mmCIF file of N, CA and C in Angstrom:
data_model
loop_
_atom_site.group_PDB
_atom_site.id
_atom_site.type_symbol
_atom_site.label_atom_id
_atom_site.label_comp_id
_atom_site.label_asym_id
_atom_site.label_seq_id
_atom_site.Cartn_x
_atom_site.Cartn_y
_atom_site.Cartn_z
ATOM 1 N N UNK A 1 -31.160 -167.929 -75.538
ATOM 2 C CA UNK A 1 -31.987 -166.749 -75.663
ATOM 3 C C UNK A 1 -32.921 -166.874 -76.845
ATOM 4 N N UNK A 2 -34.104 -166.487 -76.630
ATOM 5 C CA UNK A 2 -35.116 -166.584 -77.661
ATOM 6 C C UNK A 2 -35.214 -165.269 -78.433
ATOM 7 N N UNK A 3 -35.288 -165.357 -79.729
ATOM 8 C CA UNK A 3 -35.446 -164.179 -80.561
ATOM 9 C C UNK A 3 -36.903 -163.806 -80.615
ATOM 10 N N UNK A 4 -37.168 -162.535 -80.486
ATOM 11 C CA UNK A 4 -38.538 -162.046 -80.602
ATOM 12 C C UNK A 4 -38.625 -161.015 -81.703
ATOM 13 N N UNK A 5 -39.694 -161.023 -82.373
ATOM 14 C CA UNK A 5 -39.967 -159.970 -83.351
ATOM 15 C C UNK A 5 -40.732 -158.863 -82.646
ATOM 16 N N UNK A 6 -40.228 -157.703 -82.809
ATOM 17 C CA UNK A 6 -40.886 -156.561 -82.192
ATOM 18 C C UNK A 6 -41.428 -155.686 -83.305
ATOM 19 N N UNK A 7 -42.688 -155.447 -83.240
ATOM 20 C CA UNK A 7 -43.314 -154.586 -84.233
ATOM 21 C C UNK A 7 -43.362 -153.158 -83.688
ATOM 22 N N UNK A 8 -43.012 -152.248 -84.557
ATOM 23 C CA UNK A 8 -43.121 -150.843 -84.154
ATOM 24 C C UNK A 8 -43.484 -150.016 -85.375
ATOM 25 N N UNK A 9 -44.056 -148.863 -85.091
ATOM 26 C CA UNK A 9 -44.434 -147.945 -86.159
ATOM 27 C C UNK A 9 -43.688 -146.638 -85.980
ATOM 28 N N UNK A 10 -43.312 -146.072 -87.102
ATOM 29 C CA UNK A 10 -42.743 -144.730 -87.077
ATOM 30 C C UNK A 10 -43.823 -143.792 -87.579
ATOM 31 N N UNK A 11 -44.113 -142.827 -86.774
ATOM 32 C CA UNK A 11 -45.139 -141.858 -87.138
ATOM 33 C C UNK A 11 -44.453 -140.527 -87.401
ATOM 34 N N UNK A 12 -44.673 -140.011 -88.588
ATOM 35 C CA UNK A 12 -44.132 -138.706 -88.931
ATOM 36 C C UNK A 12 -45.202 -137.662 -88.661
ATOM 37 N N UNK A 13 -44.828 -136.709 -87.872
ATOM 38 C CA UNK A 13 -45.769 -135.648 -87.549
ATOM 39 C C UNK A 13 -45.329 -134.375 -88.259
ATOM 40 N N UNK A 14 -46.287 -133.609 -88.629
ATOM 41 C CA UNK A 14 -45.906 -132.298 -89.163
ATOM 42 C C UNK A 14 -45.483 -131.442 -87.982
ATOM 43 N N UNK A 15 -44.487 -130.670 -88.216
ATOM 44 C CA UNK A 15 -43.920 -129.867 -87.129
ATOM 45 C C UNK A 15 -44.632 -128.520 -87.075
ATOM 46 N N UNK A 16 -45.076 -128.185 -85.907
ATOM 47 C CA UNK A 16 -45.684 -126.873 -85.708
ATOM 48 C C UNK A 16 -44.602 -125.895 -85.309
ATOM 49 N N UNK A 17 -44.581 -124.770 -85.964
ATOM 50 C CA UNK A 17 -43.597 -123.759 -85.613
ATOM 51 C C UNK A 17 -44.233 -122.768 -84.651
ATOM 52 N N UNK A 18 -43.523 -122.522 -83.608
ATOM 53 C CA UNK A 18 -43.981 -121.546 -82.626
ATOM 54 C C UNK A 18 -43.213 -120.261 -82.833
ATOM 55 N N UNK A 19 -43.829 -119.161 -82.563
ATOM 56 C CA UNK A 19 -43.201 -117.869 -82.749
ATOM 57 C C UNK A 19 -43.363 -117.059 -81.466
ATOM 58 N N UNK A 20 -42.279 -116.530 -80.990
ATOM 59 C CA UNK A 20 -42.295 -115.704 -79.784
ATOM 60 C C UNK A 20 -42.565 -114.275 -80.247
ATOM 61 N N UNK A 21 -43.814 -113.891 -80.179
ATOM 62 C CA UNK A 21 -44.253 -112.622 -80.750
ATOM 63 C C UNK A 21 -43.607 -111.412 -80.085
ATOM 64 N N UNK A 22 -43.220 -111.548 -78.851
ATOM 65 C CA UNK A 22 -42.632 -110.410 -78.131
ATOM 66 C C UNK A 22 -41.116 -110.534 -78.014
ATOM 67 N N UNK A 23 -40.511 -111.357 -78.864
ATOM 68 C CA UNK A 23 -39.078 -111.616 -78.792
ATOM 69 C C UNK A 23 -38.258 -110.333 -78.914
ATOM 70 N N UNK A 24 -38.567 -109.517 -79.906
ATOM 71 C CA UNK A 24 -37.822 -108.270 -80.114
ATOM 72 C C UNK A 24 -37.964 -107.347 -78.910
ATOM 73 N N UNK A 25 -39.177 -107.230 -78.399
ATOM 74 C CA UNK A 25 -39.391 -106.393 -77.215
ATOM 75 C C UNK A 25 -38.610 -106.928 -76.020
ATOM 76 N N UNK A 26 -38.597 -108.249 -75.876
ATOM 77 C CA UNK A 26 -37.856 -108.879 -74.783
ATOM 78 C C UNK A 26 -36.360 -108.578 -74.895
ATOM 79 N N UNK A 27 -35.821 -108.709 -76.114
ATOM 80 C CA UNK A 27 -34.398 -108.422 -76.310
ATOM 81 C C UNK A 27 -34.074 -106.970 -75.994
ATOM 82 N N UNK A 28 -34.925 -106.055 -76.412
ATOM 83 C CA UNK A 28 -34.692 -104.643 -76.120
ATOM 84 C C UNK A 28 -34.663 -104.393 -74.620
ATOM 85 N N UNK A 29 -35.590 -104.989 -73.887
ATOM 86 C CA UNK A 29 -35.607 -104.827 -72.424
ATOM 87 C C UNK A 29 -34.389 -105.477 -71.780
ATOM 88 N N UNK A 30 -33.996 -106.634 -72.300
ATOM 89 C CA UNK A 30 -32.835 -107.335 -71.757
ATOM 90 C C UNK A 30 -31.568 -106.496 -71.938
ATOM 91 N N UNK A 31 -31.368 -105.949 -73.149
ATOM 92 C CA UNK A 31 -30.190 -105.124 -73.398
ATOM 93 C C UNK A 31 -30.229 -103.842 -72.577
ATOM 94 N N UNK A 32 -31.411 -103.284 -72.387
ATOM 95 C CA UNK A 32 -31.546 -102.084 -71.556
ATOM 96 C C UNK A 32 -31.125 -102.402 -70.119
ATOM 97 N N UNK A 33 -31.590 -103.534 -69.593
ATOM 98 C CA UNK A 33 -31.200 -103.938 -68.237
ATOM 99 C C UNK A 33 -29.697 -104.187 -68.140
ATOM 100 N N UNK A 34 -29.137 -104.868 -69.122
ATOM 101 C CA UNK A 34 -27.695 -105.119 -69.110
ATOM 102 C C UNK A 34 -26.922 -103.814 -69.105
ATOM 103 N N UNK A 35 -27.367 -102.857 -69.910
ATOM 104 C CA UNK A 35 -26.686 -101.564 -69.997
ATOM 105 C C UNK A 35 -26.808 -100.785 -68.693
ATOM 106 N N UNK A 36 -28.019 -100.696 -68.178
ATOM 107 C CA UNK A 36 -28.253 -99.867 -66.995
ATOM 108 C C UNK A 36 -27.691 -100.482 -65.712
ATOM 109 N N UNK A 37 -27.790 -101.793 -65.581
ATOM 110 C CA UNK A 37 -27.356 -102.439 -64.344
ATOM 111 C C UNK A 37 -25.907 -102.915 -64.399
ATOM 112 N N UNK A 38 -25.400 -103.169 -65.581
ATOM 113 C CA UNK A 38 -24.020 -103.627 -65.714
ATOM 114 C C UNK A 38 -23.778 -105.028 -65.179
ATOM 115 N N UNK A 39 -24.841 -105.769 -64.916
ATOM 116 C CA UNK A 39 -24.679 -107.133 -64.407
ATOM 117 C C UNK A 39 -24.095 -108.032 -65.480
ATOM 118 N N UNK A 40 -23.358 -109.011 -65.040
ATOM 119 C CA UNK A 40 -22.743 -110.014 -65.911
ATOM 120 C C UNK A 40 -21.739 -109.406 -66.888
ATOM 121 N N UNK A 41 -21.251 -108.210 -66.595
ATOM 122 C CA UNK A 41 -20.261 -107.596 -67.480
ATOM 123 C C UNK A 41 -18.977 -108.419 -67.438
ATOM 124 N N UNK A 42 -18.285 -108.437 -68.566
ATOM 125 C CA UNK A 42 -17.059 -109.229 -68.629
ATOM 126 C C UNK A 42 -15.916 -108.482 -69.310
ATOM 127 N N UNK A 43 -16.045 -107.159 -69.422
ATOM 128 C CA UNK A 43 -14.981 -106.327 -69.963
ATOM 129 C C UNK A 43 -15.132 -104.926 -69.373
ATOM 130 N N UNK A 44 -14.005 -104.264 -69.147
ATOM 131 C CA UNK A 44 -14.026 -102.891 -68.655
ATOM 132 C C UNK A 44 -13.327 -102.011 -69.677
ATOM 133 N N UNK A 45 -14.006 -100.929 -70.058
ATOM 134 C CA UNK A 45 -13.443 -99.959 -70.984
ATOM 135 C C UNK A 45 -12.993 -98.751 -70.180
ATOM 136 N N UNK A 46 -11.766 -98.295 -70.409
ATOM 137 C CA UNK A 46 -11.234 -97.135 -69.712
ATOM 138 C C UNK A 46 -10.950 -96.055 -70.748
ATOM 139 N N UNK A 47 -11.601 -94.903 -70.565
ATOM 140 C CA UNK A 47 -11.430 -93.788 -71.500
ATOM 141 C C UNK A 47 -10.211 -92.962 -71.126
ATOM 142 N N UNK A 48 -9.855 -92.047 -72.016
ATOM 143 C CA UNK A 48 -8.694 -91.193 -71.813
ATOM 144 C C UNK A 48 -8.816 -90.333 -70.556
ATOM 145 N N UNK A 49 -10.061 -89.995 -70.168
ATOM 146 C CA UNK A 49 -10.279 -89.189 -68.967
ATOM 147 C C UNK A 49 -10.429 -90.064 -67.715
ATOM 148 N N UNK A 50 -10.037 -91.341 -67.825
ATOM 149 C CA UNK A 50 -10.020 -92.330 -66.740
ATOM 150 C C UNK A 50 -11.407 -92.820 -66.315
ATOM 151 N N UNK A 51 -12.454 -92.436 -67.017
ATOM 152 C CA UNK A 51 -13.791 -92.956 -66.728
ATOM 153 C C UNK A 51 -13.859 -94.404 -67.191
ATOM 154 N N UNK A 52 -14.435 -95.253 -66.344
ATOM 155 C CA UNK A 52 -14.532 -96.672 -66.665
ATOM 156 C C UNK A 52 -15.983 -97.058 -66.941
ATOM 157 N N UNK A 53 -16.154 -97.926 -67.928
ATOM 158 C CA UNK A 53 -17.468 -98.459 -68.274
ATOM 159 C C UNK A 53 -17.391 -99.975 -68.256
ATOM 160 N N UNK A 54 -18.354 -100.585 -67.595
ATOM 161 C CA UNK A 54 -18.461 -102.040 -67.645
ATOM 162 C C UNK A 54 -19.326 -102.379 -68.848
ATOM 163 N N UNK A 55 -18.921 -103.410 -69.583
ATOM 164 C CA UNK A 55 -19.648 -103.787 -70.789
ATOM 165 C C UNK A 55 -19.607 -105.300 -70.954
ATOM 166 N N UNK A 56 -20.146 -105.761 -72.055
ATOM 167 C CA UNK A 56 -20.235 -107.183 -72.345
ATOM 168 C C UNK A 56 -19.533 -107.465 -73.670
ATOM 169 N N UNK A 57 -18.630 -108.430 -73.641
ATOM 170 C CA UNK A 57 -17.838 -108.748 -74.830
ATOM 171 C C UNK A 57 -18.722 -109.080 -76.023
ATOM 172 N N UNK A 58 -19.794 -109.797 -75.793
ATOM 173 C CA UNK A 58 -20.663 -110.220 -76.895
ATOM 174 C C UNK A 58 -21.304 -109.017 -77.587
ATOM 175 N N UNK A 59 -21.690 -108.003 -76.813
ATOM 176 C CA UNK A 59 -22.306 -106.807 -77.391
ATOM 177 C C UNK A 59 -21.265 -106.002 -78.160
ATOM 178 N N UNK A 60 -20.105 -105.779 -77.546
ATOM 179 C CA UNK A 60 -19.049 -105.028 -78.215
ATOM 180 C C UNK A 60 -18.615 -105.718 -79.505
ATOM 181 N N UNK A 61 -18.448 -107.035 -79.445
ATOM 182 C CA UNK A 61 -18.010 -107.799 -80.620
ATOM 183 C C UNK A 61 -19.052 -107.771 -81.733
ATOM 184 N N UNK A 62 -20.311 -107.817 -81.364
ATOM 185 C CA UNK A 62 -21.379 -107.816 -82.366
ATOM 186 C C UNK A 62 -21.527 -106.457 -83.050
ATOM 187 N N UNK A 63 -21.146 -105.402 -82.360
ATOM 188 C CA UNK A 63 -21.359 -104.049 -82.881
ATOM 189 C C UNK A 63 -20.117 -103.411 -83.493
ATOM 190 N N UNK A 64 -18.958 -103.961 -83.244
ATOM 191 C CA UNK A 64 -17.728 -103.330 -83.717
ATOM 192 C C UNK A 64 -16.672 -104.375 -84.065
ATOM 193 N N UNK A 65 -16.266 -104.436 -85.337
ATOM 194 C CA UNK A 65 -15.196 -105.371 -85.696
ATOM 195 C C UNK A 65 -13.869 -105.038 -85.015
ATOM 196 N N UNK A 66 -13.677 -103.783 -84.650
ATOM 197 C CA UNK A 66 -12.453 -103.394 -83.936
ATOM 198 C C UNK A 66 -12.455 -104.032 -82.548
ATOM 199 N N UNK A 67 -13.566 -103.892 -81.815
ATOM 200 C CA UNK A 67 -13.662 -104.527 -80.500
ATOM 201 C C UNK A 67 -13.590 -106.053 -80.636
ATOM 202 N N UNK A 68 -14.228 -106.603 -81.660
ATOM 203 C CA UNK A 68 -14.204 -108.055 -81.848
ATOM 204 C C UNK A 68 -12.767 -108.560 -81.990
ATOM 205 N N UNK A 69 -11.968 -107.870 -82.773
ATOM 206 C CA UNK A 69 -10.578 -108.287 -82.970
ATOM 207 C C UNK A 69 -9.795 -108.196 -81.660
ATOM 208 N N UNK A 70 -9.977 -107.106 -80.916
ATOM 209 C CA UNK A 70 -9.287 -106.938 -79.630
ATOM 210 C C UNK A 70 -9.680 -108.046 -78.669
ATOM 211 N N UNK A 71 -10.977 -108.302 -78.572
ATOM 212 C CA UNK A 71 -11.489 -109.309 -77.627
ATOM 213 C C UNK A 71 -11.060 -110.710 -78.050
ATOM 214 N N UNK A 72 -11.151 -111.008 -79.340
ATOM 215 C CA UNK A 72 -10.757 -112.343 -79.820
ATOM 216 C C UNK A 72 -9.277 -112.624 -79.582
ATOM 217 N N UNK A 73 -8.463 -111.578 -79.615
ATOM 218 C CA UNK A 73 -7.018 -111.762 -79.428
ATOM 219 C C UNK A 73 -6.574 -111.626 -77.976
ATOM 220 N N UNK A 74 -7.519 -111.485 -77.065
ATOM 221 C CA UNK A 74 -7.190 -111.328 -75.651
ATOM 222 C C UNK A 74 -7.791 -112.481 -74.859
ATOM 223 N N UNK A 75 -6.973 -113.374 -74.333
ATOM 224 C CA UNK A 75 -7.487 -114.557 -73.638
ATOM 225 C C UNK A 75 -8.041 -114.287 -72.229
ATOM 226 N N UNK A 76 -7.907 -113.078 -71.744
ATOM 227 C CA UNK A 76 -8.353 -112.760 -70.386
ATOM 228 C C UNK A 76 -9.863 -112.945 -70.242
ATOM 229 N N UNK A 77 -10.270 -113.431 -69.084
ATOM 230 C CA UNK A 77 -11.695 -113.612 -68.802
ATOM 231 C C UNK A 77 -12.427 -112.278 -68.656
ATOM 232 N N UNK A 78 -11.736 -111.285 -68.103
ATOM 233 C CA UNK A 78 -12.326 -109.953 -67.922
ATOM 234 C C UNK A 78 -11.279 -108.898 -68.295
ATOM 235 N N UNK A 79 -11.116 -108.665 -69.615
ATOM 236 C CA UNK A 79 -10.073 -107.725 -70.030
ATOM 237 C C UNK A 79 -10.411 -106.278 -69.682
ATOM 238 N N UNK A 80 -9.379 -105.498 -69.557
ATOM 239 C CA UNK A 80 -9.486 -104.055 -69.373
ATOM 240 C C UNK A 80 -8.925 -103.439 -70.644
ATOM 241 N N UNK A 81 -9.745 -102.675 -71.338
ATOM 242 C CA UNK A 81 -9.333 -102.094 -72.616
ATOM 243 C C UNK A 81 -9.217 -100.587 -72.448
ATOM 244 N N UNK A 82 -8.011 -100.073 -72.650
ATOM 245 C CA UNK A 82 -7.760 -98.636 -72.556
ATOM 246 C C UNK A 82 -8.015 -98.004 -73.918
ATOM 247 N N UNK A 83 -8.862 -96.995 -73.944
ATOM 248 C CA UNK A 83 -9.254 -96.331 -75.185
ATOM 249 C C UNK A 83 -8.559 -94.980 -75.282
ATOM 250 N N UNK A 84 -7.330 -95.002 -75.752
ATOM 251 C CA UNK A 84 -6.528 -93.777 -75.851
ATOM 252 C C UNK A 84 -7.187 -92.802 -76.818
ATOM 253 N N UNK A 85 -7.328 -91.559 -76.383
ATOM 254 C CA UNK A 85 -7.881 -90.515 -77.229
ATOM 255 C C UNK A 85 -9.397 -90.462 -77.265
ATOM 256 N N UNK A 86 -10.043 -91.365 -76.558
ATOM 257 C CA UNK A 86 -11.512 -91.389 -76.543
ATOM 258 C C UNK A 86 -11.992 -90.906 -75.180
ATOM 259 N N UNK A 87 -12.845 -89.903 -75.201
ATOM 260 C CA UNK A 87 -13.396 -89.336 -73.972
ATOM 261 C C UNK A 87 -14.675 -90.072 -73.583
ATOM 262 N N UNK A 88 -15.031 -89.972 -72.322
ATOM 263 C CA UNK A 88 -16.206 -90.682 -71.809
ATOM 264 C C UNK A 88 -17.502 -90.205 -72.456
ATOM 265 N N UNK A 89 -17.562 -88.925 -72.867
ATOM 266 C CA UNK A 89 -18.788 -88.416 -73.498
ATOM 267 C C UNK A 89 -19.149 -89.256 -74.722
ATOM 268 N N UNK A 90 -18.150 -89.453 -75.575
ATOM 269 C CA UNK A 90 -18.392 -90.198 -76.803
ATOM 270 C C UNK A 90 -18.623 -91.684 -76.528
ATOM 271 N N UNK A 91 -17.851 -92.254 -75.621
ATOM 272 C CA UNK A 91 -17.992 -93.683 -75.357
ATOM 273 C C UNK A 91 -19.345 -93.994 -74.754
ATOM 274 N N UNK A 92 -19.826 -93.134 -73.879
ATOM 275 C CA UNK A 92 -21.147 -93.354 -73.274
ATOM 276 C C UNK A 92 -22.230 -93.347 -74.353
ATOM 277 N N UNK A 93 -22.140 -92.405 -75.289
ATOM 278 C CA UNK A 93 -23.122 -92.333 -76.381
ATOM 279 C C UNK A 93 -23.046 -93.560 -77.276
ATOM 280 N N UNK A 94 -21.838 -94.018 -77.547
ATOM 281 C CA UNK A 94 -21.668 -95.197 -78.397
ATOM 282 C C UNK A 94 -22.198 -96.443 -77.703
ATOM 283 N N UNK A 95 -21.949 -96.575 -76.411
ATOM 284 C CA UNK A 95 -22.492 -97.715 -75.665
ATOM 285 C C UNK A 95 -24.019 -97.666 -75.625
ATOM 286 N N UNK A 96 -24.577 -96.482 -75.451
ATOM 287 C CA UNK A 96 -26.039 -96.349 -75.500
ATOM 288 C C UNK A 96 -26.555 -96.859 -76.840
ATOM 289 N N UNK A 97 -25.888 -96.475 -77.912
ATOM 290 C CA UNK A 97 -26.314 -96.905 -79.239
ATOM 291 C C UNK A 97 -26.217 -98.426 -79.373
ATOM 292 N N UNK A 98 -25.119 -99.007 -78.893
ATOM 293 C CA UNK A 98 -24.924 -100.448 -79.007
ATOM 294 C C UNK A 98 -25.985 -101.229 -78.236
ATOM 295 N N UNK A 99 -26.297 -100.785 -77.032
ATOM 296 C CA UNK A 99 -27.229 -101.520 -76.179
ATOM 297 C C UNK A 99 -28.693 -101.152 -76.424
ATOM 298 N N UNK A 100 -28.963 -99.888 -76.725
ATOM 299 C CA UNK A 100 -30.342 -99.412 -76.785
ATOM 300 C C UNK A 100 -30.822 -99.093 -78.198
ATOM 301 N N UNK A 101 -29.897 -99.052 -79.145
ATOM 302 C CA UNK A 101 -30.273 -98.735 -80.508
ATOM 303 C C UNK A 101 -30.375 -97.246 -80.778
ATOM 304 N N UNK A 102 -30.058 -96.454 -79.785
ATOM 305 C CA UNK A 102 -30.034 -95.000 -79.927
ATOM 306 C C UNK A 102 -29.109 -94.425 -78.873
ATOM 307 N N UNK A 103 -28.562 -93.274 -79.178
ATOM 308 C CA UNK A 103 -27.653 -92.640 -78.233
ATOM 309 C C UNK A 103 -27.796 -91.136 -78.314
ATOM 310 N N UNK A 104 -27.490 -90.485 -77.242
ATOM 311 C CA UNK A 104 -27.554 -89.024 -77.193
ATOM 312 C C UNK A 104 -26.141 -88.488 -77.062
ATOM 313 N N UNK A 105 -25.882 -87.376 -77.731
ATOM 314 C CA UNK A 105 -24.581 -86.740 -77.604
ATOM 315 C C UNK A 105 -24.760 -85.242 -77.747
ATOM 316 N N UNK A 106 -23.784 -84.511 -77.226
ATOM 317 C CA UNK A 106 -23.816 -83.057 -77.322
ATOM 318 C C UNK A 106 -23.569 -82.649 -78.767
ATOM 319 N N UNK A 107 -24.392 -81.749 -79.254
ATOM 320 C CA UNK A 107 -24.268 -81.281 -80.634
ATOM 321 C C UNK A 107 -22.869 -80.745 -80.903
ATOM 322 N N UNK A 108 -22.318 -80.039 -79.922
ATOM 323 C CA UNK A 108 -20.981 -79.454 -80.085
ATOM 324 C C UNK A 108 -19.909 -80.519 -80.249
ATOM 325 N N UNK A 109 -20.185 -81.736 -79.814
ATOM 326 C CA UNK A 109 -19.200 -82.816 -79.870
ATOM 327 C C UNK A 109 -19.540 -83.842 -80.953
ATOM 328 N N UNK A 110 -20.405 -83.463 -81.875
ATOM 329 C CA UNK A 110 -20.830 -84.393 -82.918
ATOM 330 C C UNK A 110 -19.636 -84.882 -83.738
ATOM 331 N N UNK A 111 -18.706 -83.994 -84.068
ATOM 332 C CA UNK A 111 -17.531 -84.398 -84.837
ATOM 333 C C UNK A 111 -16.719 -85.460 -84.129
ATOM 334 N N UNK A 112 -16.501 -85.273 -82.820
ATOM 335 C CA UNK A 112 -15.749 -86.264 -82.035
ATOM 336 C C UNK A 112 -16.498 -87.588 -81.966
ATOM 337 N N UNK A 113 -17.818 -87.503 -81.775
ATOM 338 C CA UNK A 113 -18.646 -88.708 -81.699
ATOM 339 C C UNK A 113 -18.527 -89.527 -82.986
ATOM 340 N N UNK A 114 -18.676 -88.869 -84.114
ATOM 341 C CA UNK A 114 -18.618 -89.567 -85.397
ATOM 342 C C UNK A 114 -17.216 -90.110 -85.652
ATOM 343 N N UNK A 115 -16.178 -89.356 -85.275
ATOM 344 C CA UNK A 115 -14.803 -89.829 -85.450
ATOM 345 C C UNK A 115 -14.561 -91.108 -84.652
ATOM 346 N N UNK A 116 -14.998 -91.122 -83.390
ATOM 347 C CA UNK A 116 -14.826 -92.316 -82.553
ATOM 348 C C UNK A 116 -15.614 -93.486 -83.134
ATOM 349 N N UNK A 117 -16.845 -93.225 -83.561
ATOM 350 C CA UNK A 117 -17.667 -94.296 -84.143
ATOM 351 C C UNK A 117 -16.994 -94.872 -85.387
ATOM 352 N N UNK A 118 -16.408 -94.009 -86.198
ATOM 353 C CA UNK A 118 -15.715 -94.487 -87.395
ATOM 354 C C UNK A 118 -14.437 -95.242 -87.028
ATOM 355 N N UNK A 119 -13.690 -94.730 -86.040
ATOM 356 C CA UNK A 119 -12.459 -95.409 -85.617
ATOM 357 C C UNK A 119 -12.748 -96.802 -85.078
ATOM 358 N N UNK A 120 -13.847 -96.944 -84.338
ATOM 359 C CA UNK A 120 -14.226 -98.238 -83.777
ATOM 360 C C UNK A 120 -15.050 -99.065 -84.765
ATOM 361 N N UNK A 121 -15.356 -98.475 -85.917
ATOM 362 C CA UNK A 121 -16.161 -99.125 -86.945
ATOM 363 C C UNK A 121 -17.491 -99.631 -86.392
ATOM 364 N N UNK A 122 -18.133 -98.774 -85.603
ATOM 365 C CA UNK A 122 -19.423 -99.140 -85.008
ATOM 366 C C UNK A 122 -20.446 -99.281 -86.127
ATOM 367 N N UNK A 123 -21.053 -100.442 -86.197
ATOM 368 C CA UNK A 123 -22.014 -100.722 -87.258
ATOM 369 C C UNK A 123 -23.185 -99.755 -87.179
ATOM 370 N N UNK A 124 -23.654 -99.356 -88.319
ATOM 371 C CA UNK A 124 -24.778 -98.451 -88.520
ATOM 372 C C UNK A 124 -24.469 -96.997 -88.203
ATOM 373 N N UNK A 125 -23.397 -96.695 -87.490
ATOM 374 C CA UNK A 125 -23.016 -95.294 -87.293
ATOM 375 C C UNK A 125 -21.920 -94.949 -88.281
ATOM 376 N N UNK A 126 -20.931 -95.805 -88.376
ATOM 377 C CA UNK A 126 -19.740 -95.470 -89.149
ATOM 378 C C UNK A 126 -19.948 -95.546 -90.653
ATOM 379 N N UNK A 127 -20.895 -96.338 -91.092
ATOM 380 C CA UNK A 127 -21.060 -96.440 -92.545
ATOM 381 C C UNK A 127 -21.950 -95.306 -93.050
ATOM 382 N N UNK A 128 -21.552 -94.782 -94.168
ATOM 383 C CA UNK A 128 -22.355 -93.753 -94.798
ATOM 384 C C UNK A 128 -22.230 -92.374 -94.189
ATOM 385 N N UNK A 129 -21.320 -92.191 -93.238
ATOM 386 C CA UNK A 129 -21.133 -90.884 -92.628
ATOM 387 C C UNK A 129 -19.839 -90.294 -93.154
ATOM 388 N N UNK A 130 -19.934 -89.141 -93.724
ATOM 389 C CA UNK A 130 -18.748 -88.459 -94.237
ATOM 390 C C UNK A 130 -18.523 -87.202 -93.424
ATOM 391 N N UNK A 131 -17.314 -87.030 -92.966
ATOM 392 C CA UNK A 131 -16.958 -85.812 -92.237
ATOM 393 C C UNK A 131 -16.208 -84.904 -93.186
ATOM 394 N N UNK A 132 -16.484 -83.619 -93.110
ATOM 395 C CA UNK A 132 -15.783 -82.662 -93.942
ATOM 396 C C UNK A 132 -14.447 -82.365 -93.297
ATOM 397 N N UNK A 133 -13.375 -82.559 -94.036
ATOM 398 C CA UNK A 133 -12.036 -82.362 -93.493
ATOM 399 C C UNK A 133 -11.640 -80.899 -93.417
ATOM 400 N N UNK A 134 -12.138 -80.103 -94.342
ATOM 401 C CA UNK A 134 -11.765 -78.701 -94.349
ATOM 402 C C UNK A 134 -12.714 -77.915 -93.463
ATOM 403 N N UNK A 135 -12.163 -76.932 -92.783
ATOM 404 C CA UNK A 135 -13.010 -76.086 -91.957
ATOM 405 C C UNK A 135 -13.814 -75.183 -92.869
ATOM 406 N N UNK A 136 -15.075 -75.037 -92.525
ATOM 407 C CA UNK A 136 -15.918 -74.164 -93.316
ATOM 408 C C UNK A 136 -15.630 -72.724 -92.953
ATOM 409 N N UNK A 137 -15.617 -71.889 -93.972
ATOM 410 C CA UNK A 137 -15.454 -70.463 -93.716
ATOM 411 C C UNK A 137 -16.798 -69.905 -93.286
ATOM 412 N N UNK A 138 -16.791 -69.280 -92.156
ATOM 413 C CA UNK A 138 -18.007 -68.676 -91.653
ATOM 414 C C UNK A 138 -17.821 -67.170 -91.719
ATOM 415 N N UNK A 139 -18.710 -66.532 -92.439
ATOM 416 C CA UNK A 139 -18.615 -65.086 -92.592
ATOM 417 C C UNK A 139 -19.687 -64.451 -91.729
ATOM 418 N N UNK A 140 -19.240 -63.594 -90.858
ATOM 419 C CA UNK A 140 -20.192 -62.886 -90.018
ATOM 420 C C UNK A 140 -20.536 -61.576 -90.690
ATOM 421 N N UNK A 141 -21.808 -61.259 -90.709
ATOM 422 C CA UNK A 141 -22.222 -59.987 -91.242
ATOM 423 C C UNK A 141 -22.392 -59.020 -90.099
ATOM 424 N N UNK A 142 -21.874 -57.832 -90.293
ATOM 425 C CA UNK A 142 -21.951 -56.824 -89.249
ATOM 426 C C UNK A 142 -22.745 -55.635 -89.781
ATOM 427 N N UNK A 143 -23.662 -55.211 -88.976
ATOM 428 C CA UNK A 143 -24.425 -54.010 -89.366
ATOM 429 C C UNK A 143 -23.583 -52.786 -89.005
ATOM 430 N N UNK A 144 -23.320 -51.979 -89.993
ATOM 431 C CA UNK A 144 -22.546 -50.780 -89.781
ATOM 432 C C UNK A 144 -23.396 -49.584 -90.187
ATOM 433 N N UNK A 145 -23.475 -48.648 -89.312
ATOM 434 C CA UNK A 145 -24.222 -47.432 -89.632
ATOM 435 C C UNK A 145 -23.258 -46.344 -89.981
ATOM 436 N N UNK A 146 -23.558 -45.649 -91.059
ATOM 437 C CA UNK A 146 -22.735 -44.518 -91.477
ATOM 438 C C UNK A 146 -23.540 -43.250 -91.263
ATOM 439 N N UNK A 147 -22.895 -42.231 -90.767
ATOM 440 C CA UNK A 147 -23.605 -40.968 -90.558
ATOM 441 C C UNK A 147 -23.338 -40.025 -91.661
#
């Protein structure tokens, strides 16, 4: 076998960085579709009132260390997680917040919503929210006419 010398050059190019300008908008639409359509869901949440929600482990894990711990410790491909003491009203609002960045809830149930968010340690809801433990005294004023 004959030895040959092979000449080659290494050319260093400056790297151009590309930026996907609509990336954030795309992610918002993607999460909205995942939430509304429930496609590719890989976990089912069951509330105390037996309402079931299909969700995605990656979203739950990213938004709640409580869900992350449950999911990480459960080898099932499609776990069913029973949420004792949590009603569907609050869970639906929390899922809206996780997927859409905002959620709606009934004003009358705000205390329950915040309690569930704190129990699940939902990021951005649970931090910095303080609930008053004591019931506020509400004094009603009554108009009384004296003759």
